[in-house]
PDB file of C-alpha atoms in Angstrom:
ATOM      1  CA  MET A   1     135.135 182.194  98.150  1.00  0.00           C
ATOM      2  CA  SER A   2     136.977 179.103  99.229  1.00  0.00           C
ATOM      3  CA  LYS A   3     135.329 175.660  99.203  1.00  0.00           C
ATOM      4  CA  ARG A   4     135.690 175.297 102.974  1.00  0.00           C
ATOM      5  CA  LYS A   5     133.950 178.563 103.693  1.00  0.00           C
ATOM      6  CA  TYR A   6     131.186 177.771 101.191  1.00  0.00           C
ATOM      7  CA  ALA A   7     130.492 174.410 102.843  1.00  0.00           C
ATOM      8  CA  ASP A   8     130.202 175.977 106.303  1.00  0.00           C
ATOM      9  CA  GLU A   9     127.570 178.427 105.044  1.00  0.00           C
ATOM     10  CA  VAL A  10     125.545 175.617 103.418  1.00  0.00           C
ATOM     11  CA  ILE A  11     125.530 173.546 106.619  1.00  0.00           C
ATOM     12  CA  GLY A  12     124.208 176.507 108.502  1.00  0.00           C
ATOM     13  CA  GLU A  13     121.381 177.026 106.018  1.00  0.00           C
ATOM     14  CA  VAL A  14     120.344 173.333 106.200  1.00  0.00           C
ATOM     15  CA  GLY A  15     120.066 173.534 109.965  1.00  0.00           C
ATOM     16  CA  VAL A  16     117.784 176.551 109.645  1.00  0.00           C
ATOM     17  CA  GLU A  17     115.530 174.765 107.118  1.00  0.00           C
ATOM     18  CA  LYS A  18     115.032 171.780 109.471  1.00  0.00           C
ATOM     19  CA  GLU A  19     113.973 174.032 112.295  1.00  0.00           C
ATOM     20  CA  MET A  20     111.544 175.908 110.025  1.00  0.00           C
ATOM     21  CA  ASP A  21     109.932 172.646 108.737  1.00  0.00           C
ATOM     22  CA  GLY A  22     109.399 171.448 112.303  1.00  0.00           C
ATOM     23  CA  GLU A  23     111.388 168.205 111.689  1.00  0.00           C
ATOM     24  CA  GLU A  24     111.903 166.154 114.821  1.00  0.00           C
ATOM     25  CA  VAL A  25     114.475 163.509 115.620  1.00  0.00           C
ATOM     26  CA  GLU A  26     113.086 160.187 116.812  1.00  0.00           C
ATOM     27  CA  ASP A  27     114.384 158.376 119.859  1.00  0.00           C
ATOM     28  CA  GLU A  28     115.955 155.630 117.751  1.00  0.00           C
ATOM     29  CA  ASP A  29     118.429 158.218 116.488  1.00  0.00           C
ATOM     30  CA  LEU A  30     119.856 158.508 119.999  1.00  0.00           C
ATOM     31  CA  ASN A  31     122.780 156.470 121.217  1.00  0.00           C
ATOM     32  CA  GLU A  32     122.800 154.280 124.343  1.00  0.00           C
ATOM     33  CA  GLU A  33     123.778 157.218 126.537  1.00  0.00           C
ATOM     34  CA  GLY A  34     120.794 159.330 125.373  1.00  0.00           C
ATOM     35  CA  ASP A  35     122.876 161.680 123.252  1.00  0.00           C
ATOM     36  CA  ARG A  36     122.590 162.300 119.559  1.00  0.00           C
ATOM     37  CA  PRO A  37     125.405 160.638 117.635  1.00  0.00           C
ATOM     38  CA  GLN A  38     127.951 162.833 115.908  1.00  0.00           C
ATOM     39  CA  LYS A  39     127.338 162.494 112.176  1.00  0.00           C
ATOM     40  CA  PRO A  40     130.146 163.144 109.694  1.00  0.00           C
ATOM     41  CA  PRO A  41     129.791 166.296 107.598  1.00  0.00           C
ATOM     42  CA  PRO A  42     128.173 165.749 104.178  1.00  0.00           C
ATOM     43  CA  SER A  43     130.358 165.576 101.076  1.00  0.00           C
ATOM     44  CA  PHE A  44     130.444 168.299  98.437  1.00  0.00           C
ATOM     45  CA  GLY A  45     128.410 166.158  96.009  1.00  0.00           C
ATOM     46  CA  GLY A  46     125.804 165.462  98.649  1.00  0.00           C
ATOM     47  CA  LEU A  47     125.453 169.190  99.366  1.00  0.00           C
ATOM     48  CA  LEU A  48     124.846 169.968  95.697  1.00  0.00           C
ATOM     49  CA  SER A  49     122.061 167.354  95.512  1.00  0.00           C
ATOM     50  CA  ARG A  50     120.048 169.369  98.014  1.00  0.00           C
ATOM     51  CA  PHE A  51     119.806 172.227  95.510  1.00  0.00           C
ATOM     52  CA  ALA A  52     118.110 170.084  92.834  1.00  0.00           C
ATOM     53  CA  PHE A  53     114.973 171.694  91.367  1.00  0.00           C
ATOM     54  CA  SER A  54     111.740 170.541  93.088  1.00  0.00           C
ATOM     55  CA  GLY A  55     109.392 173.401  92.246  1.00  0.00           C
ATOM     56  CA  SER A  56     107.702 175.828  94.567  1.00  0.00           C
ATOM     57  CA  SER A  57     105.569 174.680  97.422  1.00  0.00           C
ATOM     58  CA  SER A  58     102.492 176.214  95.762  1.00  0.00           C
ATOM     59  CA  SER A  59     103.043 174.475  92.370  1.00  0.00           C
ATOM     60  CA  GLN A  60     104.144 171.089  93.729  1.00  0.00           C
ATOM     61  CA  ALA A  61     101.802 168.322  92.526  1.00  0.00           C
ATOM     62  CA  PRO A  62      99.969 166.524  95.274  1.00  0.00           C
ATOM     63  CA  THR A  63     101.256 163.084  96.101  1.00  0.00           C
ATOM     64  CA  ILE A  64      98.775 160.385  94.958  1.00  0.00           C
ATOM     65  CA  PRO A  65      99.144 157.046  96.696  1.00  0.00           C
ATOM     66  CA  LEU A  66      99.432 154.119  94.295  1.00  0.00           C
ATOM     67  CA  ALA A  67      96.844 151.393  94.666  1.00  0.00           C
ATOM     68  CA  ILE A  68      98.339 147.910  94.639  1.00  0.00           C
ATOM     69  CA  ALA A  69      96.176 145.370  92.799  1.00  0.00           C
ATOM     70  CA  SER A  70      95.310 142.428  94.984  1.00  0.00           C
ATOM     71  CA  ARG A  71      92.613 139.721  95.218  1.00  0.00           C
ATOM     72  CA  PRO A  72      89.602 140.695  97.266  1.00  0.00           C
ATOM     73  CA  THR A  73      89.588 139.184 100.699  1.00  0.00           C
ATOM     74  CA  PRO A  74      86.719 136.679 100.969  1.00  0.00           C
ATOM     75  CA  PRO A  75      84.297 137.204 103.799  1.00  0.00           C
ATOM     76  CA  GLU A  76      85.148 135.240 106.858  1.00  0.00           C
ATOM     77  CA  ARG A  77      83.103 132.096 107.366  1.00  0.00           C
ATOM     78  CA  PRO A  78      81.504 131.462 110.703  1.00  0.00           C
ATOM     79  CA  PRO A  79      83.434 128.975 112.814  1.00  0.00           C
ATOM     80  CA  PRO A  80      82.168 125.366 112.472  1.00  0.00           C
ATOM     81  CA  THR A  81      80.160 123.893 115.238  1.00  0.00           C
ATOM     82  CA  GLY A  82      80.089 120.331 116.469  1.00  0.00           C
ATOM     83  CA  ASN A  83      82.846 117.743 116.455  1.00  0.00           C
ATOM     84  CA  PRO A  84      85.860 119.135 114.520  1.00  0.00           C
ATOM     85  CA  ALA A  85      87.011 115.633 113.532  1.00  0.00           C
ATOM     86  CA  GLU A  86      83.657 114.895 111.892  1.00  0.00           C
ATOM     87  CA  LEU A  87      83.443 118.267 110.147  1.00  0.00           C
ATOM     88  CA  SER A  88      86.886 117.904 108.577  1.00  0.00           C
ATOM     89  CA  LEU A  89      86.037 114.625 106.830  1.00  0.00           C
ATOM     90  CA  PRO A  90      85.009 114.928 103.146  1.00  0.00           C
ATOM     91  CA  PRO A  91      81.558 113.616 102.197  1.00  0.00           C
ATOM     92  CA  THR A  92      81.604 109.954 101.180  1.00  0.00           C
ATOM     93  CA  LYS A  93      79.133 107.826  99.232  1.00  0.00           C
ATOM     94  CA  PRO A  94      77.401 105.078 101.146  1.00  0.00           C
ATOM     95  CA  LYS A  95      78.975 101.682 100.503  1.00  0.00           C
ATOM     96  CA  LYS A  96      76.925  99.090  98.689  1.00  0.00           C
ATOM     97  CA  LYS A  97      76.109  96.032 100.675  1.00  0.00           C
ATOM     98  CA  ARG A  98      77.595  92.898  99.192  1.00  0.00           C
ATOM     99  CA  SER A  99      75.473  89.799  99.095  1.00  0.00           C
ATOM    100  CA  LYS A 100      76.907  87.095 101.260  1.00  0.00           C
ATOM    101  CA  HIS A 101      76.863  83.407 100.515  1.00  0.00           C
ATOM    102  CA  THR A 102      74.080  81.826 102.452  1.00  0.00           C
ATOM    103  CA  GLY A 103      76.096  78.719 103.293  1.00  0.00           C
ATOM    104  CA  TYR A 104      74.669  75.273 103.713  1.00  0.00           C
ATOM    105  CA  ALA A 105      70.885  74.933 103.613  1.00  0.00           C
ATOM    106  CA  PRO A 106      69.240  71.711 104.763  1.00  0.00           C
ATOM    107  CA  PRO A 107      66.803  69.861 102.489  1.00  0.00           C
ATOM    108  CA  SER A 108      63.916  71.141 104.592  1.00  0.00           C
ATOM    109  CA  ALA A 109      64.628  74.716 103.429  1.00  0.00           C
ATOM    110  CA  TYR A 110      63.242  73.989  99.949  1.00  0.00           C
ATOM    111  CA  ALA A 111      61.162  70.903 100.636  1.00  0.00           C
ATOM    112  CA  HIS A 112      58.168  72.594  98.980  1.00  0.00           C
ATOM    113  CA  LEU A 113      59.957  72.442  95.589  1.00  0.00           C
ATOM    114  CA  SER A 114      59.947  69.254  93.533  1.00  0.00           C
ATOM    115  CA  PRO A 115      63.175  67.673  92.222  1.00  0.00           C
ATOM    116  CA  LEU A 116      63.833  67.950  88.507  1.00  0.00           C
ATOM    117  CA  PRO A 117      63.306  64.740  86.494  1.00  0.00           C
ATOM    118  CA  ASP A 118      66.148  63.363  84.360  1.00  0.00           C
ATOM    119  CA  THR A 119      66.069  63.461  80.578  1.00  0.00           C
ATOM    120  CA  LEU A 120      67.884  60.261  79.665  1.00  0.00           C
ATOM    121  CA  GLU A 121      67.786  57.430  77.142  1.00  0.00           C
ATOM    122  CA  GLU A 122      70.188  54.691  76.138  1.00  0.00           C
ATOM    123  CA  ASN A 123      73.020  55.246  73.671  1.00  0.00           C
ATOM    124  CA  LEU A 124      72.972  59.041  73.603  1.00  0.00           C
ATOM    125  CA  ILE A 125      75.825  61.035  72.069  1.00  0.00           C
ATOM    126  CA  CYS A 126      76.280  63.259  75.145  1.00  0.00           C
ATOM    127  CA  ILE A 127      74.632  63.767  78.529  1.00  0.00           C
ATOM    128  CA  PHE A 128      74.928  67.187  80.193  1.00  0.00           C
ATOM    129  CA  ILE A 129      75.394  66.967  83.974  1.00  0.00           C
ATOM    130  CA  GLY A 130      74.699  70.076  86.018  1.00  0.00           C
ATOM    131  CA  ILE A 131      75.287  70.736  89.705  1.00  0.00           C
ATOM    132  CA  ASN A 132      71.678  70.888  90.938  1.00  0.00           C
ATOM    133  CA  PRO A 133      68.456  72.735  90.019  1.00  0.00           C
ATOM    134  CA  GLY A 134      68.139  76.388  90.941  1.00  0.00           C
ATOM    135  CA  LEU A 135      65.003  77.788  92.510  1.00  0.00           C
ATOM    136  CA  THR A 136      63.600  79.185  89.253  1.00  0.00           C
ATOM    137  CA  THR A 137      64.262  75.896  87.475  1.00  0.00           C
ATOM    138  CA  ALA A 138      62.560  73.968  90.254  1.00  0.00           C
ATOM    139  CA  ARG A 139      59.493  76.216  90.204  1.00  0.00           C
ATOM    140  CA  ILE A 140      59.122  75.997  86.417  1.00  0.00           C
ATOM    141  CA  GLY A 141      60.028  72.310  86.287  1.00  0.00           C
ATOM    142  CA  HIS A 142      62.470  72.475  83.341  1.00  0.00           C
ATOM    143  CA  SER A 143      66.268  72.461  83.076  1.00  0.00           C
ATOM    144  CA  PHE A 144      68.248  75.731  83.198  1.00  0.00           C
ATOM    145  CA  ALA A 145      65.015  77.758  83.184  1.00  0.00           C
ATOM    146  CA  ASN A 146      66.397  80.963  84.687  1.00  0.00           C
ATOM    147  CA  PRO A 147      66.354  83.667  81.946  1.00  0.00           C
ATOM    148  CA  THR A 148      69.918  84.703  82.830  1.00  0.00           C
ATOM    149  CA  ASN A 149      71.291  81.174  82.373  1.00  0.00           C
ATOM    150  CA  LEU A 150      73.370  80.715  79.200  1.00  0.00           C
ATOM    151  CA  PHE A 151      72.862  76.949  78.784  1.00  0.00           C
ATOM    152  CA  TRP A 152      70.318  77.048  75.968  1.00  0.00           C
ATOM    153  CA  PRO A 153      72.005  79.873  73.984  1.00  0.00           C
ATOM    154  CA  LEU A 154      75.342  78.000  74.153  1.00  0.00           C
ATOM    155  CA  MET A 155      73.668  74.729  73.135  1.00  0.00           C
ATOM    156  CA  HIS A 156      72.496  76.452  69.971  1.00  0.00           C
ATOM    157  CA  SER A 157      75.636  78.454  69.088  1.00  0.00           C
ATOM    158  CA  SER A 158      77.851  75.390  69.624  1.00  0.00           C
ATOM    159  CA  GLY A 159      75.887  73.224  67.192  1.00  0.00           C
ATOM    160  CA  CYS A 160      74.467  70.836  69.775  1.00  0.00           C
ATOM    161  CA  THR A 161      71.005  72.119  68.776  1.00  0.00           C
ATOM    162  CA  PRO A 162      71.985  73.621  65.399  1.00  0.00           C
ATOM    163  CA  ASP A 163      68.543  74.504  64.077  1.00  0.00           C
ATOM    164  CA  ARG A 164      67.313  76.727  66.900  1.00  0.00           C
ATOM    165  CA  ARG A 165      67.699  77.918  70.458  1.00  0.00           C
ATOM    166  CA  LEU A 166      65.423  75.653  72.431  1.00  0.00           C
ATOM    167  CA  PRO A 167      63.209  76.960  75.237  1.00  0.00           C
ATOM    168  CA  PRO A 168      63.618  75.214  78.596  1.00  0.00           C
ATOM    169  CA  GLN A 169      60.177  73.641  78.114  1.00  0.00           C
ATOM    170  CA  MET A 170      61.650  71.401  75.376  1.00  0.00           C
ATOM    171  CA  ASP A 171      64.320  69.828  77.608  1.00  0.00           C
ATOM    172  CA  GLY A 172      62.354  66.572  77.684  1.00  0.00           C
ATOM    173  CA  ARG A 173      62.755  66.151  73.921  1.00  0.00           C
ATOM    174  CA  LEU A 174      66.543  66.374  73.831  1.00  0.00           C
ATOM    175  CA  PRO A 175      67.006  62.577  73.479  1.00  0.00           C
ATOM    176  CA  GLU A 176      64.332  62.238  70.832  1.00  0.00           C
ATOM    177  CA  LEU A 177      65.433  65.135  68.626  1.00  0.00           C
ATOM    178  CA  TYR A 178      69.189  65.522  69.225  1.00  0.00           C
ATOM    179  CA  SER A 179      70.484  62.322  70.902  1.00  0.00           C
ATOM    180  CA  LEU A 180      71.354  64.400  73.964  1.00  0.00           C
ATOM    181  CA  GLY A 181      70.339  64.154  77.628  1.00  0.00           C
ATOM    182  CA  GLN A 182      70.464  66.038  80.921  1.00  0.00           C
ATOM    183  CA  THR A 183      70.759  65.267  84.640  1.00  0.00           C
ATOM    184  CA  ASN A 184      72.375  66.685  87.810  1.00  0.00           C
ATOM    185  CA  ILE A 185      74.827  65.399  90.399  1.00  0.00           C
ATOM    186  CA  VAL A 186      72.433  66.481  93.205  1.00  0.00           C
ATOM    187  CA  LYS A 187      68.684  66.238  92.771  1.00  0.00           C
ATOM    188  CA  ARG A 188      67.397  68.723  95.347  1.00  0.00           C
ATOM    189  CA  PRO A 189      67.072  72.421  94.427  1.00  0.00           C
ATOM    190  CA  THR A 190      68.896  75.211  96.236  1.00  0.00           C
ATOM    191  CA  LYS A 191      69.559  78.904  95.748  1.00  0.00           C
ATOM    192  CA  ASP A 192      73.180  78.218  94.739  1.00  0.00           C
ATOM    193  CA  ALA A 193      75.814  75.499  94.986  1.00  0.00           C
ATOM    194  CA  ALA A 194      77.112  76.928  98.282  1.00  0.00           C
ATOM    195  CA  GLU A 195      73.983  75.570  99.976  1.00  0.00           C
ATOM    196  CA  LEU A 196      75.047  71.999  99.196  1.00  0.00           C
ATOM    197  CA  SER A 197      77.352  69.944 101.406  1.00  0.00           C
ATOM    198  CA  LYS A 198      80.508  68.172 100.240  1.00  0.00           C
ATOM    199  CA  GLU A 199      78.986  64.894 101.392  1.00  0.00           C
ATOM    200  CA  GLU A 200      76.023  65.398  99.033  1.00  0.00           C
ATOM    201  CA  LEU A 201      78.322  66.046  96.092  1.00  0.00           C
ATOM    202  CA  LEU A 202      80.502  63.016  96.801  1.00  0.00           C
ATOM    203  CA  ALA A 203      77.445  60.794  97.225  1.00  0.00           C
ATOM    204  CA  GLY A 204      76.131  62.071  93.902  1.00  0.00           C
ATOM    205  CA  VAL A 205      79.212  60.777  92.066  1.00  0.00           C
ATOM    206  CA  GLU A 206      78.285  57.156  92.735  1.00  0.00           C
ATOM    207  CA  VAL A 207      74.698  57.791  91.608  1.00  0.00           C
ATOM    208  CA  LEU A 208      75.956  59.374  88.372  1.00  0.00           C
ATOM    209  CA  GLU A 209      78.204  56.407  87.597  1.00  0.00           C
ATOM    210  CA  GLU A 210      75.282  54.025  88.047  1.00  0.00           C
ATOM    211  CA  LYS A 211      73.206  56.084  85.611  1.00  0.00           C
ATOM    212  CA  MET A 212      75.987  56.133  83.042  1.00  0.00           C
ATOM    213  CA  ARG A 213      76.379  52.344  83.267  1.00  0.00           C
ATOM    214  CA  MET A 214      72.662  52.035  82.682  1.00  0.00           C
ATOM    215  CA  TYR A 215      72.361  54.400  79.686  1.00  0.00           C
ATOM    216  CA  LYS A 216      75.917  54.136  78.275  1.00  0.00           C
ATOM    217  CA  PRO A 217      76.349  57.507  76.537  1.00  0.00           C
ATOM    218  CA  GLU A 218      79.385  58.254  74.367  1.00  0.00           C
ATOM    219  CA  ALA A 219      80.336  61.316  76.450  1.00  0.00           C
ATOM    220  CA  VAL A 220      79.316  63.429  79.406  1.00  0.00           C
ATOM    221  CA  CYS A 221      79.683  67.193  79.769  1.00  0.00           C
ATOM    222  CA  PHE A 222      80.042  68.459  83.327  1.00  0.00           C
ATOM    223  CA  VAL A 223      78.413  71.907  83.419  1.00  0.00           C
ATOM    224  CA  GLY A 224      80.395  73.432  86.269  1.00  0.00           C
ATOM    225  CA  LYS A 225      83.829  72.623  87.638  1.00  0.00           C
ATOM    226  CA  VAL A 226      82.155  71.775  90.958  1.00  0.00           C
ATOM    227  CA  VAL A 227      80.928  68.526  89.398  1.00  0.00           C
ATOM    228  CA  TRP A 228      84.377  67.547  88.123  1.00  0.00           C
ATOM    229  CA  ASP A 229      85.911  68.451  91.499  1.00  0.00           C
ATOM    230  CA  ALA A 230      83.552  66.006  93.208  1.00  0.00           C
ATOM    231  CA  VAL A 231      84.332  63.252  90.682  1.00  0.00           C
ATOM    232  CA  PHE A 232      88.084  63.806  91.010  1.00  0.00           C
ATOM    233  CA  ARG A 233      87.926  63.801  94.807  1.00  0.00           C
ATOM    234  CA  ALA A 234      85.826  60.620  94.881  1.00  0.00           C
ATOM    235  CA  ARG A 235      88.385  58.879  92.666  1.00  0.00           C
ATOM    236  CA  ASN A 236      91.615  60.195  94.205  1.00  0.00           C
ATOM    237  CA  GLY A 237      90.686  61.018  97.779  1.00  0.00           C
ATOM    238  CA  ARG A 238      91.899  64.640  97.398  1.00  0.00           C
ATOM    239  CA  GLY A 239      91.154  67.819  95.534  1.00  0.00           C
ATOM    240  CA  ILE A 240      92.574  68.951  92.213  1.00  0.00           C
ATOM    241  CA  ARG A 241      96.060  70.408  92.464  1.00  0.00           C
ATOM    242  CA  LYS A 242      97.464  73.265  90.434  1.00  0.00           C
ATOM    243  CA  GLY A 243      98.294  72.157  86.909  1.00  0.00           C
ATOM    244  CA  GLU A 244      96.032  69.088  87.025  1.00  0.00           C
ATOM    245  CA  PHE A 245      93.061  70.642  85.260  1.00  0.00           C
ATOM    246  CA  ASP A 246      92.166  72.400  82.047  1.00  0.00           C
ATOM    247  CA  TRP A 247      88.787  73.119  80.478  1.00  0.00           C
ATOM    248  CA  GLY A 248      87.469  70.854  77.747  1.00  0.00           C
ATOM    249  CA  TRP A 249      88.244  67.193  77.196  1.00  0.00           C
ATOM    250  CA  GLN A 250      89.833  65.377  80.116  1.00  0.00           C
ATOM    251  CA  GLU A 251      92.242  63.242  78.135  1.00  0.00           C
ATOM    252  CA  GLY A 252      92.718  59.677  79.293  1.00  0.00           C
ATOM    253  CA  VAL A 253      89.656  59.810  81.581  1.00  0.00           C
ATOM    254  CA  MET A 254      86.628  57.529  81.140  1.00  0.00           C
ATOM    255  CA  PHE A 255      83.641  57.982  83.438  1.00  0.00           C
ATOM    256  CA  GLY A 256      81.295  55.280  84.715  1.00  0.00           C
ATOM    257  CA  GLY A 257      83.126  52.300  83.244  1.00  0.00           C
ATOM    258  CA  MET A 258      82.324  48.813  84.490  1.00  0.00           C
ATOM    259  CA  GLU A 259      85.109  47.189  86.453  1.00  0.00           C
ATOM    260  CA  GLU A 260      83.531  43.735  86.207  1.00  0.00           C
ATOM    261  CA  GLY A 261      82.491  41.743  83.187  1.00  0.00           C
ATOM    262  CA  GLU A 262      84.196  40.742  79.994  1.00  0.00           C
ATOM    263  CA  GLY A 263      83.517  40.771  76.285  1.00  0.00           C
ATOM    264  CA  GLU A 264      80.381  42.441  74.965  1.00  0.00           C
ATOM    265  CA  GLY A 265      78.887  42.912  78.445  1.00  0.00           C
ATOM    266  CA  ARG A 266      81.744  45.083  79.599  1.00  0.00           C
ATOM    267  CA  TRP A 267      81.448  48.852  79.079  1.00  0.00           C
ATOM    268  CA  GLY A 268      84.603  50.949  79.321  1.00  0.00           C
ATOM    269  CA  GLY A 269      82.901  54.231  80.213  1.00  0.00           C
ATOM    270  CA  CYS A 270      82.355  57.570  78.440  1.00  0.00           C
ATOM    271  CA  ARG A 271      84.554  60.520  77.599  1.00  0.00           C
ATOM    272  CA  VAL A 272      84.518  63.617  79.843  1.00  0.00           C
ATOM    273  CA  PHE A 273      84.211  67.271  78.793  1.00  0.00           C
ATOM    274  CA  VAL A 274      84.142  70.108  81.385  1.00  0.00           C
ATOM    275  CA  VAL A 275      82.755  73.640  80.916  1.00  0.00           C
ATOM    276  CA  PRO A 276      82.180  76.461  83.438  1.00  0.00           C
ATOM    277  CA  SER A 277      78.783  76.835  85.030  1.00  0.00           C
ATOM    278  CA  THR A 278      76.334  78.567  82.708  1.00  0.00           C
ATOM    279  CA  SER A 279      74.708  80.455  85.582  1.00  0.00           C
ATOM    280  CA  GLY A 280      74.356  84.184  85.060  1.00  0.00           C
ATOM    281  CA  LEU A 281      76.123  84.713  88.394  1.00  0.00           C
ATOM    282  CA  VAL A 282      79.386  83.287  86.983  1.00  0.00           C
ATOM    283  CA  ALA A 283      81.241  86.162  85.276  1.00  0.00           C
ATOM    284  CA  ALA A 284      84.837  84.963  85.562  1.00  0.00           C
ATOM    285  CA  TYR A 285      84.943  83.841  81.923  1.00  0.00           C
ATOM    286  CA  GLY A 286      84.048  86.028  78.969  1.00  0.00           C
ATOM    287  CA  PRO A 287      81.423  85.212  76.312  1.00  0.00           C
ATOM    288  CA  GLU A 288      84.056  84.546  73.637  1.00  0.00           C
ATOM    289  CA  PHE A 289      85.863  82.016  75.833  1.00  0.00           C
ATOM    290  CA  LYS A 290      82.612  80.176  76.553  1.00  0.00           C
ATOM    291  CA  ARG A 291      81.536  80.113  72.898  1.00  0.00           C
ATOM    292  CA  ASP A 292      84.902  78.763  71.745  1.00  0.00           C
ATOM    293  CA  LEU A 293      84.924  76.085  74.443  1.00  0.00           C
ATOM    294  CA  TRP A 294      81.404  74.968  73.699  1.00  0.00           C
ATOM    295  CA  LYS A 295      82.129  74.993  69.951  1.00  0.00           C
ATOM    296  CA  ARG A 296      84.777  72.308  70.505  1.00  0.00           C
ATOM    297  CA  LEU A 297      82.146  70.092  72.059  1.00  0.00           C
ATOM    298  CA  GLY A 298      79.500  70.995  69.456  1.00  0.00           C
ATOM    299  CA  ASP A 299      81.824  70.138  66.562  1.00  0.00           C
ATOM    300  CA  TRP A 300      82.444  66.712  68.080  1.00  0.00           C
ATOM    301  CA  VAL A 301      78.692  66.133  68.628  1.00  0.00           C
ATOM    302  CA  GLN A 302      77.912  66.964  64.998  1.00  0.00           C
ATOM    303  CA  MET A 303      80.746  64.728  63.792  1.00  0.00           C
ATOM    304  CA  ARG A 304      79.294  61.822  65.776  1.00  0.00           C
ATOM    305  CA  ARG A 305      75.845  62.523  64.300  1.00  0.00           C
ATOM    306  CA  ARG A 306      77.226  62.229  60.785  1.00  0.00           C
ATOM    307  CA  GLU A 307      79.072  59.028  61.655  1.00  0.00           C
ATOM    308  CA  ARG A 308      75.899  57.586  63.174  1.00  0.00           C
ATOM    309  CA  GLY A 309      73.818  58.684  60.192  1.00  0.00           C
ATOM    310  CA  GLU A 310      71.592  60.987  62.242  1.00  0.00           C
ATOM    311  CA  SER A 311      70.158  64.427  61.558  1.00  0.00           C
ATOM    312  CA  ALA A 312      69.421  67.206  64.002  1.00  0.00           C
ATOM    313  CA  PRO A 313      66.651  67.464  64.835  1.00  0.00           C
ATOM    314  CA  LYS A 314      65.548  63.936  64.019  1.00  0.00           C
ATOM    315  CA  GLY A 315      61.752  64.450  64.147  1.00  0.00           C
ATOM    316  CA  LEU A 316      60.496  66.848  61.473  1.00  0.00           C
ATOM    317  CA  GLU A 317      57.165  67.117  59.714  1.00  0.00           C
ATOM    318  CA  ARG A 318      55.559  69.651  57.410  1.00  0.00           C
ATOM    319  CA  GLY A 319      53.510  72.211  59.234  1.00  0.00           C
ATOM    320  CA  GLU A 320      49.812  72.812  58.866  1.00  0.00           C
ATOM    321  CA  ASN A 321      50.152  76.433  57.737  1.00  0.00           C
ATOM    322  CA  GLY A 322      50.142  75.431  54.074  1.00  0.00           C
ATOM    323  CA  VAL A 323      53.380  77.167  53.115  1.00  0.00           C
ATOM    324  CA  GLY A 324      55.619  74.136  53.471  1.00  0.00           C
ATOM    325  CA  GLU A 325      57.502  75.290  56.560  1.00  0.00           C
ATOM    326  CA  LEU A 326      59.179  72.583  58.597  1.00  0.00           C
ATOM    327  CA  VAL A 327      58.152  72.468  62.217  1.00  0.00           C
ATOM    328  CA  MET A 328      59.062  70.133  65.046  1.00  0.00           C
ATOM    329  CA  VAL A 329      56.338  67.892  66.355  1.00  0.00           C
TER     330      VAL A 329
END
């Protein structure tokens, strides 16, 4: 049999099989005119592929659909209610309220509190000058009495009171025991320095100079840059400019000197040392910086004690406990 005749017979058999299987032609197989397109006859290789073994219809294995692994679909959430803009915002923590500076407070605000008395004597080694008494200090009646204030710990670690950390209740014995003193540029108590006016601070400078001329200490230590700012402004008529200040000794500056008088009656003033405020609210300077700065002053104070032939503390007696312990009286 020729190849052409064999192909014609196969085409006829394929047409019969399609009719027996009930195969239909979909509309998309039609051309634009509604007629079936004329397909080219299959090739010889394509005809042979139709005779590949597929088993009988009775023994053919059933087709099992393959399950495709996928993530389970989460249940749908109910639609949000309310304002969509508010619901879309993530939860936020409530902001902490910051304490605001109270600003100036008139003297009548704390008129029920008594001013703090000075602790001064003539010819002291150093007088410590604070800004003004705080409320706790005013209520207790002793210098730097707030438990968070670092004045008394720094006095001890620096060597100004080398034997012990004094309690605030012993502030009145500083001149007697250590040749030291204490006062403030403003007498009246307030919650903080922000409640004072600039006029009060400037007026306090003149009062301080009069006290220094009276008691003539060797040095003063301004506890708080606010005090030195007021002194500088009173002298120069302006504030401190950048590069004009550094902590510690203010070289070339003498405070409270007498402009009049000659010879032995003339006093040239005292040296000036400046440290940050020792208030617990001041956290701009670390503990190590404060200790090192105060140690510079304490070393000088102890040197002057040796040169003056003094001890610290100066008043010691044997205690009454019978074991020979030294106690201050």
